[in-house]
Tab-separated table of C-alpha atoms (C1' of nucleotides) in Angstrom:
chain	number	residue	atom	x	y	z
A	26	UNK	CA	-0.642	57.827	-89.781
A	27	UNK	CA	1.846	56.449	-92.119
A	28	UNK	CA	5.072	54.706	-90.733
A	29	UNK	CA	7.343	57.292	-91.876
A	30	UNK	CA	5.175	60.334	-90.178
A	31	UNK	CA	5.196	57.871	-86.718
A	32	UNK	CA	8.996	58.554	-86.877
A	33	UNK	CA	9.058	62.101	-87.872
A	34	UNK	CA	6.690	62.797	-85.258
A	35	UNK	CA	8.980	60.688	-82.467
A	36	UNK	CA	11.539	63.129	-83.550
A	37	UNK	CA	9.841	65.696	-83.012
A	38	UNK	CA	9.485	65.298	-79.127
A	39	UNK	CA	13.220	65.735	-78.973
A	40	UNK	CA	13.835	68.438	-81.236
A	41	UNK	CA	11.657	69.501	-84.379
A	42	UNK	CA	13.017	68.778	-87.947
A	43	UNK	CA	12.667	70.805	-90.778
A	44	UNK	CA	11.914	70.112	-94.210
A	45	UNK	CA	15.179	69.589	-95.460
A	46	UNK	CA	16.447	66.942	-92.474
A	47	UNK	CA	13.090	65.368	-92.280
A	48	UNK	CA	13.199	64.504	-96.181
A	49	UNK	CA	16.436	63.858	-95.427
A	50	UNK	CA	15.858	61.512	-92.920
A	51	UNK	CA	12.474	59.916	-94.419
A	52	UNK	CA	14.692	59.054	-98.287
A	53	UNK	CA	16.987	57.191	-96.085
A	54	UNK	CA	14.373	54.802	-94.600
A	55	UNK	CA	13.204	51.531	-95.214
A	56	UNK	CA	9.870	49.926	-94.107
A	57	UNK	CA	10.030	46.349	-93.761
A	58	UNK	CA	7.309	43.877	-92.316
A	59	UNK	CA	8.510	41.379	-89.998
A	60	UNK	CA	6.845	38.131	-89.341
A	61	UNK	CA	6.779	36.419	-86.083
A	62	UNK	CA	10.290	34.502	-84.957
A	63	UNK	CA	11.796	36.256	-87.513
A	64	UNK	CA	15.522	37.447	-86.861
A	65	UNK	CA	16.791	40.884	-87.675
A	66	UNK	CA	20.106	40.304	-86.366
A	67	UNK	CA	21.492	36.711	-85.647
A	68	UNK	CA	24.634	36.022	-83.803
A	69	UNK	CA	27.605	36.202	-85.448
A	70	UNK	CA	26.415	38.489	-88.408
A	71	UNK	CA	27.722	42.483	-88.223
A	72	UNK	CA	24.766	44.323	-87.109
A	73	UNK	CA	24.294	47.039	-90.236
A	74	UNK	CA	20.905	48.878	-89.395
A	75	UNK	CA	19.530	51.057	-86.611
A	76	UNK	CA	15.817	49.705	-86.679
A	77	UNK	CA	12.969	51.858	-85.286
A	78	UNK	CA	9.462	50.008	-84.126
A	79	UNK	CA	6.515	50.877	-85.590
A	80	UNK	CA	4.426	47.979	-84.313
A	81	UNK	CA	4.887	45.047	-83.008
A	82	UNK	CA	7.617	43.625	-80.746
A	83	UNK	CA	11.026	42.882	-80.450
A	84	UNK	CA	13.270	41.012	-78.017
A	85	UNK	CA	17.041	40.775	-78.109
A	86	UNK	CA	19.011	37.918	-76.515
A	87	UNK	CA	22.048	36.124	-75.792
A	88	UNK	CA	22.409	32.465	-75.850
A	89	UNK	CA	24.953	31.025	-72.838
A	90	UNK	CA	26.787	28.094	-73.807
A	91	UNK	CA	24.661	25.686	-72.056
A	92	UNK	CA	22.409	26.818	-74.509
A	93	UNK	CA	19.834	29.212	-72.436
A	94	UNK	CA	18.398	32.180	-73.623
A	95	UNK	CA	18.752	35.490	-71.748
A	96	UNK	CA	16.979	38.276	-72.641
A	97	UNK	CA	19.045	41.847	-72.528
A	98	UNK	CA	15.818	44.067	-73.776
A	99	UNK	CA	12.622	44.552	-75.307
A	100	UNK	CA	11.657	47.133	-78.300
A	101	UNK	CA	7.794	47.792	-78.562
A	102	UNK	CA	6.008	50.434	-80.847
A	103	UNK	CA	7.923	53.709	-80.330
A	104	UNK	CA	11.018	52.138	-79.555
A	105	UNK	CA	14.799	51.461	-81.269
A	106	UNK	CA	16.696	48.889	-81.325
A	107	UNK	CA	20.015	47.630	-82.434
A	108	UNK	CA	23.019	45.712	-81.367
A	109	UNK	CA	25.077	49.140	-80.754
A	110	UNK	CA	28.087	46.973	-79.950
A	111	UNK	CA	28.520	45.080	-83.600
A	112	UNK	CA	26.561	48.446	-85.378
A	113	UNK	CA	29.844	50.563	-84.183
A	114	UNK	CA	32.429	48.485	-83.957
A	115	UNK	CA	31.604	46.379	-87.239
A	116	UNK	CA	32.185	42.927	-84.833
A	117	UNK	CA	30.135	40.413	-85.332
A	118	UNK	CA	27.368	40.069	-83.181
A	119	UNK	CA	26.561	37.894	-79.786
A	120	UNK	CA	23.312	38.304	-79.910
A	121	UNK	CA	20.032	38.031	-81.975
A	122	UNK	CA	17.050	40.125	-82.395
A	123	UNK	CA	14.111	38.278	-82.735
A	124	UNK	CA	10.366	39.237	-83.458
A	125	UNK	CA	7.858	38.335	-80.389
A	126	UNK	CA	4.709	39.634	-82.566
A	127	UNK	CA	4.218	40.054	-86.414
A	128	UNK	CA	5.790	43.760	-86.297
A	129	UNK	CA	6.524	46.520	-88.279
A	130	UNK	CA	10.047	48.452	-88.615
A	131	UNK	CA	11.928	51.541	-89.961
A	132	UNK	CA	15.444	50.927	-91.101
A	133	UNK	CA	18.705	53.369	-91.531
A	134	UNK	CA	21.448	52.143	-92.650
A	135	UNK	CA	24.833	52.575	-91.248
A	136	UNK	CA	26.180	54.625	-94.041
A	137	UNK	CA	23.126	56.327	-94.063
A	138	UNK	CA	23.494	57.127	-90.249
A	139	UNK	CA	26.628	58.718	-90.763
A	140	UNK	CA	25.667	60.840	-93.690
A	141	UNK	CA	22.671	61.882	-91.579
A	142	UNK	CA	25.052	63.002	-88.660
A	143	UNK	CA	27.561	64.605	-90.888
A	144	UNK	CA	25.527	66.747	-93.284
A	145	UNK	CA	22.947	67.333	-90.340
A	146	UNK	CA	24.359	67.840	-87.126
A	147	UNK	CA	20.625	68.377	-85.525
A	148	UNK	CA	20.511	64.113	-85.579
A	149	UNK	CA	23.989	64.231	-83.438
A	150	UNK	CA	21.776	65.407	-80.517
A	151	UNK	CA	18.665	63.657	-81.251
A	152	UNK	CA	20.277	60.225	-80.968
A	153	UNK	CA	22.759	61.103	-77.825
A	154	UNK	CA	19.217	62.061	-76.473
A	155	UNK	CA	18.233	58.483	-77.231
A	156	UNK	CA	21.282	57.199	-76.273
A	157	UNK	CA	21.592	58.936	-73.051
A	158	UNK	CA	17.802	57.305	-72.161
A	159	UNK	CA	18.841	53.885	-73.485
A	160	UNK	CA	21.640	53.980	-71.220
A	161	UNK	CA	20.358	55.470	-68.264
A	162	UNK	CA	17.730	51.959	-68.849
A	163	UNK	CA	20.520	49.854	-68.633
A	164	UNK	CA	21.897	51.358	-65.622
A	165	UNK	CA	19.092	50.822	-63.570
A	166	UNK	CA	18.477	47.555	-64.753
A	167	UNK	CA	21.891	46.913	-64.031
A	168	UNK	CA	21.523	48.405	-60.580
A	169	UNK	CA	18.713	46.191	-59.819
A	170	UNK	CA	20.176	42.892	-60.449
A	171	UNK	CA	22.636	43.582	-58.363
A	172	UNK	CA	21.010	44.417	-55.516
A	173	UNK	CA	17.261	42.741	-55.415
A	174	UNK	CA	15.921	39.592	-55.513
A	175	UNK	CA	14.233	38.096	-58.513
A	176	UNK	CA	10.573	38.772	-56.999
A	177	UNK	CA	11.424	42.451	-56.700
A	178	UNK	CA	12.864	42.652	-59.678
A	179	UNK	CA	9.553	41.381	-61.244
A	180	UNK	CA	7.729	43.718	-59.319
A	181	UNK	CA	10.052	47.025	-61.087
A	182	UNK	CA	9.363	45.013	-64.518
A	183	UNK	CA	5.426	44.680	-63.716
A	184	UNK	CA	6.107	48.994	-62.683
A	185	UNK	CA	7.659	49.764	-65.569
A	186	UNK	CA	6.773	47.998	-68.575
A	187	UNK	CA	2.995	47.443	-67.728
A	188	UNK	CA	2.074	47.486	-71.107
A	189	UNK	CA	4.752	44.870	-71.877
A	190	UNK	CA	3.806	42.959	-68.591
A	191	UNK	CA	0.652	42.046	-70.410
A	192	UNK	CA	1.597	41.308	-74.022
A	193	UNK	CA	5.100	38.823	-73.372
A	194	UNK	CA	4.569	35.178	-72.519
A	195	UNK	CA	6.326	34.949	-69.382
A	196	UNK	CA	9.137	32.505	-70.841
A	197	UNK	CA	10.247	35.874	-71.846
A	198	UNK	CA	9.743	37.462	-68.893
A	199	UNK	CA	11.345	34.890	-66.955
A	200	UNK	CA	14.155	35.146	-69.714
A	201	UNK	CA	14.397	38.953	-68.570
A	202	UNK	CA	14.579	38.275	-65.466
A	203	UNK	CA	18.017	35.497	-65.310
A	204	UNK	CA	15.424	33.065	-63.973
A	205	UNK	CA	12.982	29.899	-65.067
A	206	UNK	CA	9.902	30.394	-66.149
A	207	UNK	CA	8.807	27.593	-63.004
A	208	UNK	CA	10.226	30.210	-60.940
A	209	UNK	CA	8.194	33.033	-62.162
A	210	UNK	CA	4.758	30.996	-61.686
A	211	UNK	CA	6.111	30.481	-58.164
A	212	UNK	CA	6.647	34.434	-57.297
A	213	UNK	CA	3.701	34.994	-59.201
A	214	UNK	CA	1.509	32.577	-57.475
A	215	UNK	CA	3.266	33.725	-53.526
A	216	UNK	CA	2.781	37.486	-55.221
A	217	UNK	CA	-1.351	36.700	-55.803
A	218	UNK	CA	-1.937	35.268	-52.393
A	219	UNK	CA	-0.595	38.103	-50.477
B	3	UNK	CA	50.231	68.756	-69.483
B	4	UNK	CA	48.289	70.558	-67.907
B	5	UNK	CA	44.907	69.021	-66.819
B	6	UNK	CA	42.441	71.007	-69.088
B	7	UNK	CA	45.098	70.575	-71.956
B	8	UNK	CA	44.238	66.617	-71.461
B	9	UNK	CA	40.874	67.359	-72.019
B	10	UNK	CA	40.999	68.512	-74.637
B	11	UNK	CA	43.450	66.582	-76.653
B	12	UNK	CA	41.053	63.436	-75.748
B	13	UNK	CA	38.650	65.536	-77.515
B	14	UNK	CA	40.706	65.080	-80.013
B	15	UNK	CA	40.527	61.768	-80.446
B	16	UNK	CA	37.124	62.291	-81.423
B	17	UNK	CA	36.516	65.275	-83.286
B	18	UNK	CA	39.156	68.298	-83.186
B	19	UNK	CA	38.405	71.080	-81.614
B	20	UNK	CA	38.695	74.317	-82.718
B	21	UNK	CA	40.344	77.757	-80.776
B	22	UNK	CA	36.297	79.079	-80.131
B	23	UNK	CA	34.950	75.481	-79.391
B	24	UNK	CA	38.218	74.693	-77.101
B	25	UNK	CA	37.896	77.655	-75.451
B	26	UNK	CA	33.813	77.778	-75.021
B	27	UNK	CA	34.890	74.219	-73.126
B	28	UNK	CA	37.462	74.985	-71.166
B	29	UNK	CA	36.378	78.242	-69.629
B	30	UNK	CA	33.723	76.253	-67.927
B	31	UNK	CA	35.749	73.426	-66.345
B	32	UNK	CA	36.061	73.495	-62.597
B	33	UNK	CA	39.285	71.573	-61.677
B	34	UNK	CA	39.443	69.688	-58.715
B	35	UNK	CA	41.262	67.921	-55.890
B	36	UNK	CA	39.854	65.097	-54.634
B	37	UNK	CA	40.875	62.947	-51.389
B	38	UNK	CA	40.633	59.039	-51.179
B	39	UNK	CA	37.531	58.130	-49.838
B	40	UNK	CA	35.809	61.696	-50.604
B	41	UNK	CA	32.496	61.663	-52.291
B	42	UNK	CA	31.791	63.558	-55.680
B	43	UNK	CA	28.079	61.870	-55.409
B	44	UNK	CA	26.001	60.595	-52.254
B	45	UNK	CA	22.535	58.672	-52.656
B	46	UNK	CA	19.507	61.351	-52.732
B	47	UNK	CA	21.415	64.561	-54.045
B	48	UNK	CA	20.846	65.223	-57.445
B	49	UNK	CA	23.843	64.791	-59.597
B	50	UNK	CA	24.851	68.429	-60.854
B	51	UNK	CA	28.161	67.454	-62.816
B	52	UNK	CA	29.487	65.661	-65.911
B	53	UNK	CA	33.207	64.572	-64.427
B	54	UNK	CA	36.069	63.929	-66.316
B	55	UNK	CA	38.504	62.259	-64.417
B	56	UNK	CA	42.631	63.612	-64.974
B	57	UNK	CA	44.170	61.556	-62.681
B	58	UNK	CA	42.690	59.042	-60.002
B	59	UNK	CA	40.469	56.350	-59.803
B	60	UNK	CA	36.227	56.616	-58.834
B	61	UNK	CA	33.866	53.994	-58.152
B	62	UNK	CA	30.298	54.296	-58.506
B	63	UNK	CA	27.839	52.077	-56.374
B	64	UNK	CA	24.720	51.402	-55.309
B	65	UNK	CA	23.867	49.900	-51.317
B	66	UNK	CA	20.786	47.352	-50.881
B	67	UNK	CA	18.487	47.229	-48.229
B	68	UNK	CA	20.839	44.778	-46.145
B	69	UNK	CA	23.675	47.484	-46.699
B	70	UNK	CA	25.970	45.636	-49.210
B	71	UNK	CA	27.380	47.630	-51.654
B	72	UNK	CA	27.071	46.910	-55.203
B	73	UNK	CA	30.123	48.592	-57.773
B	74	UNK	CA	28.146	49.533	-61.473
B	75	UNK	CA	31.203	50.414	-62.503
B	76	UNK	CA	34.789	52.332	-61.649
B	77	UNK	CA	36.459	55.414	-63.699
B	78	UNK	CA	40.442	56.347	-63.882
B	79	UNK	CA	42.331	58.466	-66.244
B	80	UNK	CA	40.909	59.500	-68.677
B	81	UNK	CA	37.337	58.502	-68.469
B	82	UNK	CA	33.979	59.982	-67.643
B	83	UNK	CA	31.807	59.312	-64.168
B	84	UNK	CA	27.999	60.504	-63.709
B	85	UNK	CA	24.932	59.519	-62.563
B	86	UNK	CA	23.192	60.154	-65.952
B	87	UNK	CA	20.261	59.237	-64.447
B	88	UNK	CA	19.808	61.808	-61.612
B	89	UNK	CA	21.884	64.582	-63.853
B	90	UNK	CA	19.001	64.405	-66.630
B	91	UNK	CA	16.359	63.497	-65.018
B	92	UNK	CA	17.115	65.643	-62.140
B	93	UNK	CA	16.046	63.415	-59.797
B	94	UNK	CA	17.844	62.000	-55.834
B	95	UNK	CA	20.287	59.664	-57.051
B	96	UNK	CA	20.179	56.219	-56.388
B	97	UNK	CA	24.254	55.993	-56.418
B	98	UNK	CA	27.823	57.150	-54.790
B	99	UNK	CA	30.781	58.092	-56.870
B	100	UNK	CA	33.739	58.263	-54.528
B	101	UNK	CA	37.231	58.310	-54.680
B	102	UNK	CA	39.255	55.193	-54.259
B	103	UNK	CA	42.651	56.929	-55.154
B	104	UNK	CA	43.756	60.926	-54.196
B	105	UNK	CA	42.156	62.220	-57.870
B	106	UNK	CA	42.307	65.275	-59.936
B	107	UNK	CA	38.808	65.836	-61.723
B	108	UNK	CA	37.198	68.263	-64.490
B	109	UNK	CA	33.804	69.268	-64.132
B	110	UNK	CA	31.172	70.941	-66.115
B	111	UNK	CA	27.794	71.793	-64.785
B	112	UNK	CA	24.285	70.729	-66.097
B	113	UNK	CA	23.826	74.505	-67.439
B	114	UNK	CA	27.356	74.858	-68.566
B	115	UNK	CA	26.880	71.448	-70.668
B	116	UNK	CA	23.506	72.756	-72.560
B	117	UNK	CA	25.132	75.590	-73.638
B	118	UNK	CA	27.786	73.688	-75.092
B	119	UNK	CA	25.412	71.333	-76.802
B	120	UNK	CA	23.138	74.441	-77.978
B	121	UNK	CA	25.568	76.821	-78.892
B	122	UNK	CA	28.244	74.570	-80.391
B	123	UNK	CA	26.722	71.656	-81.812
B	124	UNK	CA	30.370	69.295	-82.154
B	125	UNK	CA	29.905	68.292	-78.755
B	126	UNK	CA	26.412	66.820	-79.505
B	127	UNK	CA	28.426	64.384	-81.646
B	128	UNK	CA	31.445	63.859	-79.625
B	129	UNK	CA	29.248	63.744	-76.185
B	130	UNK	CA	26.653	61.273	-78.735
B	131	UNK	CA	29.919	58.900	-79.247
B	132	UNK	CA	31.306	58.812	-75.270
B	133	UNK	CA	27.572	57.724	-74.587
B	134	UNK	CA	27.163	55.217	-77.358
B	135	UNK	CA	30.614	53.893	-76.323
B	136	UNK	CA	29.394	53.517	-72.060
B	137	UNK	CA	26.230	51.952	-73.491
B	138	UNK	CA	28.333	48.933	-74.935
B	139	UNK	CA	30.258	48.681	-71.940
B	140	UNK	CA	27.168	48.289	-69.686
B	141	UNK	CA	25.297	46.246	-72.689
B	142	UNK	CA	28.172	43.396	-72.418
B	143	UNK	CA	28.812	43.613	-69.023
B	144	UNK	CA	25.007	43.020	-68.358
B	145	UNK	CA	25.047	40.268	-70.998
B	146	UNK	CA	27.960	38.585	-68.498
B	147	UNK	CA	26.026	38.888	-65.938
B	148	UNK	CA	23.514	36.681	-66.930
B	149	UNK	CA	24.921	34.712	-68.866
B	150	UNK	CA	28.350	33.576	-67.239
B	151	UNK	CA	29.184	32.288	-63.640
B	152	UNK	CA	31.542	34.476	-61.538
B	153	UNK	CA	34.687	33.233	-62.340
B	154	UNK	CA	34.227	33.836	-65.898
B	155	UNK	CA	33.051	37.485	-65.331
B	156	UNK	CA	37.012	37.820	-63.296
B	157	UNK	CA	38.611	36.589	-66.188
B	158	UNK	CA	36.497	38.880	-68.521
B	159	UNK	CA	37.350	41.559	-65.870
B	160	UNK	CA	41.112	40.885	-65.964
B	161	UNK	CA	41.556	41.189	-69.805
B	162	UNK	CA	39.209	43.958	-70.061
B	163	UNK	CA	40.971	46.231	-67.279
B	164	UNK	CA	44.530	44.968	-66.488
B	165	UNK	CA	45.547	48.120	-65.177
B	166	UNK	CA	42.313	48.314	-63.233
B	167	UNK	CA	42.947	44.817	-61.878
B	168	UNK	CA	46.425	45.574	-60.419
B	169	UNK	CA	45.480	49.085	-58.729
B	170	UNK	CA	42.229	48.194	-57.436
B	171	UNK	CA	41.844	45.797	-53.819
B	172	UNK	CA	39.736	42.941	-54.262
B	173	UNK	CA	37.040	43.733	-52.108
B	174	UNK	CA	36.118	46.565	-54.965
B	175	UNK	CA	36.265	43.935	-57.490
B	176	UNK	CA	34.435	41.484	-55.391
B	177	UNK	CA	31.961	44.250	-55.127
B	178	UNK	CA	31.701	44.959	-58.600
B	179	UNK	CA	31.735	41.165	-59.483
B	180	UNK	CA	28.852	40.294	-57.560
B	181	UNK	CA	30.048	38.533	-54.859
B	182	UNK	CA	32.002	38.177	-51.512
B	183	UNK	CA	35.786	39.176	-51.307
B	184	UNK	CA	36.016	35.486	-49.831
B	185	UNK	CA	34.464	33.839	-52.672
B	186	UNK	CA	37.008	35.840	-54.892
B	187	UNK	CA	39.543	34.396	-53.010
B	188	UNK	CA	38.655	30.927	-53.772
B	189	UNK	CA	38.314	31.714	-57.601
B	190	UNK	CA	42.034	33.550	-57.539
B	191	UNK	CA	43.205	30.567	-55.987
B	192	UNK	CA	41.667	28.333	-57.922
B	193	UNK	CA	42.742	30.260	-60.793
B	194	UNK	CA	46.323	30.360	-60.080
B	195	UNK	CA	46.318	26.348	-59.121
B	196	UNK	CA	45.624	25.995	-63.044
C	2	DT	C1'	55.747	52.680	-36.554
C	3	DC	C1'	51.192	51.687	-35.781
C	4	DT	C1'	46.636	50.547	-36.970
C	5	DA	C1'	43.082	49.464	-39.686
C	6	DC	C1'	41.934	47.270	-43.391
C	7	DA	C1'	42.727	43.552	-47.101
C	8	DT	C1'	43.783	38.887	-48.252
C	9	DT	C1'	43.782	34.034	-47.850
C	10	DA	C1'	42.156	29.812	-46.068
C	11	DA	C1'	38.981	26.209	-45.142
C	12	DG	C1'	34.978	24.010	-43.695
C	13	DA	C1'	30.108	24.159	-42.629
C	14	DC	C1'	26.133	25.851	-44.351
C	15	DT	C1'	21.984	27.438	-46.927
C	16	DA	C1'	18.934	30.227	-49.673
C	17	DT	C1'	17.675	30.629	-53.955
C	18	DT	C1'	16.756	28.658	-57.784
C	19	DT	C1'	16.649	24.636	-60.892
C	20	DC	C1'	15.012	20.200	-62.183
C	21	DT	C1'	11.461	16.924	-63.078
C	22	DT	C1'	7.139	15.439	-64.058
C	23	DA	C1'	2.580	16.221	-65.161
C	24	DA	C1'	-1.701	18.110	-66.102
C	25	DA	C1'	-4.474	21.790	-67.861
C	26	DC	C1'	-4.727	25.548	-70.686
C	27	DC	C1'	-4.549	28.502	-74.671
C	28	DA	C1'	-3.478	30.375	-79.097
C	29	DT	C1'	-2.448	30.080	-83.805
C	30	DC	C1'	-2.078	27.869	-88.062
C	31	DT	C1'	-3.903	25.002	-91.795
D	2	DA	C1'	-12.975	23.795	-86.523
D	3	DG	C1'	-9.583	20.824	-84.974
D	4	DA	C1'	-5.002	19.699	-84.130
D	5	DT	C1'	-0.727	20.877	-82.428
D	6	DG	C1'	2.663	22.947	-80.111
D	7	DG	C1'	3.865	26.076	-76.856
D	8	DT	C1'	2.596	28.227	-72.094
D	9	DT	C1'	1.277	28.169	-67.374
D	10	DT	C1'	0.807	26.197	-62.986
D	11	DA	C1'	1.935	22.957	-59.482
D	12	DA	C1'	4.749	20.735	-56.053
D	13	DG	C1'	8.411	18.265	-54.146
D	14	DA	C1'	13.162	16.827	-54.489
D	15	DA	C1'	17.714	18.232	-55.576
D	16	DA	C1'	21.655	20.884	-56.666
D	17	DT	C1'	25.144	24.379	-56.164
D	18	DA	C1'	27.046	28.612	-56.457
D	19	DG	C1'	28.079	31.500	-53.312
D	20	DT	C1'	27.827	32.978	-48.114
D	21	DC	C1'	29.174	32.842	-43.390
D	22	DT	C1'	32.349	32.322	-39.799
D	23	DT	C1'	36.580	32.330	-37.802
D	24	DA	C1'	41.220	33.179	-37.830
D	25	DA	C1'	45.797	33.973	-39.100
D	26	DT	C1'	48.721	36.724	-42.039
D	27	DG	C1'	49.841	40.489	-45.087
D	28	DT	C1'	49.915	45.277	-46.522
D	29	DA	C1'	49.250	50.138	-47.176
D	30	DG	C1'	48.119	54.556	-45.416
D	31	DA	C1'	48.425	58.115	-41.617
DNA sequence: TCTACATTAAGACTATTTCTTAAACCATCT
DNA sequence: AGATGGTTTAAGAAATAGTCTTAATGTAGA
C-alpha cells in the first residue's frame, strides 16, 4: 500500500471520501522521508504543516530552562502530529518534533489545510473528529498526573501504548513520564519483583 | 441580551450564522439555572451535554484515591465545559463539573449535536475550531506542568486568567495548581514580598 | 448576625525523586 | 566486524519542593 492510500484509507474510518476530496486531498500532500534525530519542527520556528505518520516515530518535546527534556507526546504509524499551538496561531514554537526511528510522513500545508476545509467542508468534521480524540488524550493524561504517582502512571503508559512500551528507549519514557530515567529502572525493577 | 442571543453572536465570532442554521441551534438549547455548589456532572454518569456557560463560573475535577481533588480546568462566561471523554465515548466519567458561582447554562444534547453536525455542516467547522482552540490550552498547560515549578505555573495562571484569579478562592486555584492552599500561601506571600 | 469556610502564618517534617558513580549492556554506524 | 556512544541497571546519599499541623484571623453566604 502506497503512503498516500495509508491516508485515504485512515480517512476513511471517520467518514468515506469521494473522488473529488480524496484527489483533492492526495494533490495537496507531500511525502517526505525522515531520518533519525531529525527535527520537523524546532523551537522557535512557526509550525507550517500538519504531518501524518506513515512509519516510523515521532516524539515532541519541550526543553525547561535548566535544560531537561520533557516529552508532551508520541506519533507512531497511523498517527498526526503537529504543534497545533504555533500551526494556528502563526507563534513561534516552544517545542520540537523530533524523529525517534528513521520514519516516513505525509505533509499538508497550512494554506492547503484551509483550502481543504473551505472548498470541502467533509474535512471540517474529519479533523474535529481527530481533534476531539487528540484532546480527549490530553485530558486524561492530564488527569493522571495530577492525581497518581509516577509508578502508576507507568503502569497506564505500559496499558495504553503497549506497542510503544516496547519500541522507545526508556530515556523517553522516563521523559514522558516528568521523571529520570534512574527512576524508571527503579519502578521497573520494584514492578518485576512483585 | 438574552441568553440564546449570546450564543449565538459568539458564533459569530467564528463563522456567521445564518436565520435556518441559527434557528436549527437554538431550538435545541435547554437553558438553565444552576445553584453554587450544584453538579452538571458527577464521576460514573455518562456525560449527556455539550454546556455553554451564559453567566457563572464551573470547575471540572477529578478526586484520587486519597480523596484530594484535582481542578483540569474551570469555565465562566462565555466558554464551553464537557467531559469529552465520557460524552463521545459514552463511557462513566472520570470527572465533576460543578458550579462554583449561581450560573446560567445552554445545553445541547449528544443527539441534538449530531444532527447539527450532519444536517448543517458549519458547525463541524466552528465546533472543529472551539476544540482545536481547548487542545492548546490543555497542550501548554500540560507543557507547564512539567516543565515549571509551582510558582511559575501561578504567575502563568495570573496573566492568563486575571479575571479568573480575582473571582475564584484560592483553595480552587491551589487545586488546580497542583498543590496545597497552604503552599499557595507561601508563594502569594512570597510573591508580594518582591 | 451567625457560621462555616478561606486565608495566612510558621515551623517541623518527609516522601518522592534526583544525583552520583559505575559497571554492563546493546545497537548502529563506518 | 569492531568501535563508539548511548542505554539500562544498581545502590546509597542527598536534596527540596511541597505537605502537615496548628492556630489565629478574615470573609462571604445563608
Amino acid at each position: 500500500m502506497s503512503a498516500i492510500q495509508n491516508l485515504v484509507s485512515h480517512f476513511d474510518r471517520y467518514l468515506s471520501l469521494d473522488d473529488v476530496e480524496s484527489k483533492a486531498l492526495t494533490s495537496r500532500l507531500t511525502e517526505r522521508k525522515i531520518k533519525r534525530k531529525q527535527y520537523i519542527l524546532q523551537e522557535a520556528d512557526i509550525c507550517k504543516y500538519f504531518t501524518y505518520v506513515v512509519e516510523g516515530c515521532f516524539k515532541m518535546y519541550g526543553v525547561d530552562k535548566s535544560g531537561t527534556e520533557h516529552n508532551l507526546l508520541f506519533a507512531a504509524e497511523d498517527d498526526w502530529i503537529s504543534d497545533l499551538d504555533s500551526l494556528h496561531k502563526e507563534r513561534p514554537s516552544k517545542l520540537f518534533i523530533e524523529a525517534i526511528e528513521p520514519s516516513t510522513i505525509l505533509q499538508i500545508s497550512k494554506g492547503d489545510l484551509w483550502y481543504l476545509y473551505t472548498n470541502h467542508p467533509k474535512f471540517n468534521r474529519i479533523f474535529r473528529v481527530i481533534t476531539e480524540d487528540k484532546y480527549i488524550e490530553l485530558q486524561n493524561r492530564l488527569l493522571q498526573t495530577y492525581s497518581t504517582a509516577a509508578s502508576e502512571r507507568y503502569e497506564s503508559f505500559l496499558e495504553q501504548y503497549p506497542n510503544l512500551a516496547n519500541r522507545l528507549p526508556n530515556t523517553q519514557i522516563a521523559s514522558y513520564l516528568g521523571i529520570t530515567p534512574e527512576f524508571l529502572s527503579k519502578i521497573r525493577n520494584e514492578r518485576s519483583g512483585k
